[in-house]
Structures are given as structure tokens and as C-alpha cells.
Amino acid sequence: MRKLVILAALAASLSVAACNTVEGAGKDVSSAGRAVTDTAKDVKNNN
């Protein structure tokens, strides 16, 4: 029983860590997309 609880806690902590990593990656991609969009708008407005 104790091993099962330890394994469940380990699995839960790994899944939470994975979610944070994916969320951080999503924010990075979103930020990069905004930068590209802003640059494209600046180029369009300057021509």
C-alpha cells in the first residue's frame, strides 16, 4: 500500500511538472508570434 501511494505521488508530480513545461513553451511560442506580427505591421506601415 505504501509503495502504491509513493508511486501515485511521483506520477502526479511528474504530470504537474510536464504541464508547467508545456505551458511555458506555449507562452514562448505565443510571444514569438506576437513579435513577428508586430514586425510585419511595422514593415507594412513604413512602406
JSON list of C-alpha atoms in Angstrom, two decimals:
[
{"chain": "A", "resi": 1, "resn": "MET", "atom": "CA", "xyz": [0.00, 0.00, 0.00]},
{"chain": "A", "resi": 2, "resn": "ARG", "atom": "CA", "xyz": [2.78, 2.42, 0.89]},
{"chain": "A", "resi": 3, "resn": "LYS", "atom": "CA", "xyz": [4.54, 1.78, -2.44]},
{"chain": "A", "resi": 4, "resn": "LEU", "atom": "CA", "xyz": [1.32, 2.50, -4.30]},
{"chain": "A", "resi": 5, "resn": "VAL", "atom": "CA", "xyz": [0.92, 5.86, -2.55]},
{"chain": "A", "resi": 6, "resn": "ILE", "atom": "CA", "xyz": [4.55, 6.77, -3.30]},
{"chain": "A", "resi": 7, "resn": "LEU", "atom": "CA", "xyz": [4.15, 5.82, -6.96]},
{"chain": "A", "resi": 8, "resn": "ALA", "atom": "CA", "xyz": [0.92, 7.82, -7.23]},
{"chain": "A", "resi": 9, "resn": "ALA", "atom": "CA", "xyz": [2.58, 10.87, -5.68]},
{"chain": "A", "resi": 10, "resn": "LEU", "atom": "CA", "xyz": [5.53, 10.54, -8.05]},
{"chain": "A", "resi": 11, "resn": "ALA", "atom": "CA", "xyz": [3.24, 10.23, -11.08]},
{"chain": "A", "resi": 12, "resn": "ALA", "atom": "CA", "xyz": [1.24, 13.28, -10.00]},
{"chain": "A", "resi": 13, "resn": "SER", "atom": "CA", "xyz": [4.34, 15.40, -9.51]},
{"chain": "A", "resi": 14, "resn": "LEU", "atom": "CA", "xyz": [5.72, 14.42, -12.91]},
{"chain": "A", "resi": 15, "resn": "SER", "atom": "CA", "xyz": [2.45, 15.24, -14.66]},
{"chain": "A", "resi": 16, "resn": "VAL", "atom": "CA", "xyz": [2.29, 18.65, -12.98]},
{"chain": "A", "resi": 17, "resn": "ALA", "atom": "CA", "xyz": [5.88, 19.38, -14.00]},
{"chain": "A", "resi": 18, "resn": "ALA", "atom": "CA", "xyz": [5.08, 18.39, -17.59]},
{"chain": "A", "resi": 19, "resn": "CYS", "atom": "CA", "xyz": [2.07, 20.71, -17.65]},
{"chain": "A", "resi": 20, "resn": "ASN", "atom": "CA", "xyz": [4.19, 23.62, -16.47]},
{"chain": "A", "resi": 21, "resn": "THR", "atom": "CA", "xyz": [6.77, 22.88, -19.16]},
{"chain": "A", "resi": 22, "resn": "VAL", "atom": "CA", "xyz": [4.15, 22.75, -21.92]},
{"chain": "A", "resi": 23, "resn": "GLU", "atom": "CA", "xyz": [2.51, 25.91, -20.62]},
{"chain": "A", "resi": 24, "resn": "GLY", "atom": "CA", "xyz": [5.86, 27.72, -20.62]},
{"chain": "A", "resi": 25, "resn": "ALA", "atom": "CA", "xyz": [6.60, 26.55, -24.14]},
{"chain": "A", "resi": 26, "resn": "GLY", "atom": "CA", "xyz": [3.19, 27.76, -25.28]},
{"chain": "A", "resi": 27, "resn": "LYS", "atom": "CA", "xyz": [3.84, 31.19, -23.80]},
{"chain": "A", "resi": 28, "resn": "ASP", "atom": "CA", "xyz": [7.22, 31.36, -25.55]},
{"chain": "A", "resi": 29, "resn": "VAL", "atom": "CA", "xyz": [5.68, 30.46, -28.91]},
{"chain": "A", "resi": 30, "resn": "SER", "atom": "CA", "xyz": [2.89, 32.96, -28.40]},
{"chain": "A", "resi": 31, "resn": "SER", "atom": "CA", "xyz": [5.38, 35.69, -27.55]},
{"chain": "A", "resi": 32, "resn": "ALA", "atom": "CA", "xyz": [7.44, 34.92, -30.64]},
{"chain": "A", "resi": 33, "resn": "GLY", "atom": "CA", "xyz": [4.30, 35.04, -32.78]},
{"chain": "A", "resi": 34, "resn": "ARG", "atom": "CA", "xyz": [3.39, 38.46, -31.41]},
{"chain": "A", "resi": 35, "resn": "ALA", "atom": "CA", "xyz": [6.91, 39.73, -32.16]},
{"chain": "A", "resi": 36, "resn": "VAL", "atom": "CA", "xyz": [6.67, 38.53, -35.77]},
{"chain": "A", "resi": 37, "resn": "THR", "atom": "CA", "xyz": [3.22, 40.10, -36.14]},
{"chain": "A", "resi": 38, "resn": "ASP", "atom": "CA", "xyz": [4.41, 43.42, -34.72]},
{"chain": "A", "resi": 39, "resn": "THR", "atom": "CA", "xyz": [7.45, 43.43, -37.01]},
{"chain": "A", "resi": 40, "resn": "ALA", "atom": "CA", "xyz": [5.29, 42.69, -40.03]},
{"chain": "A", "resi": 41, "resn": "LYS", "atom": "CA", "xyz": [2.95, 45.55, -39.12]},
{"chain": "A", "resi": 42, "resn": "ASP", "atom": "CA", "xyz": [5.93, 47.93, -38.72]},
{"chain": "A", "resi": 43, "resn": "VAL", "atom": "CA", "xyz": [7.31, 46.96, -42.14]},
{"chain": "A", "resi": 44, "resn": "LYS", "atom": "CA", "xyz": [3.88, 47.36, -43.74]},
{"chain": "A", "resi": 45, "resn": "ASN", "atom": "CA", "xyz": [3.38, 50.79, -42.19]},
{"chain": "A", "resi": 46, "resn": "ASN", "atom": "CA", "xyz": [6.85, 52.05, -43.21]},
{"chain": "A", "resi": 47, "resn": "ASN", "atom": "CA", "xyz": [6.41, 51.17, -46.89]}
]
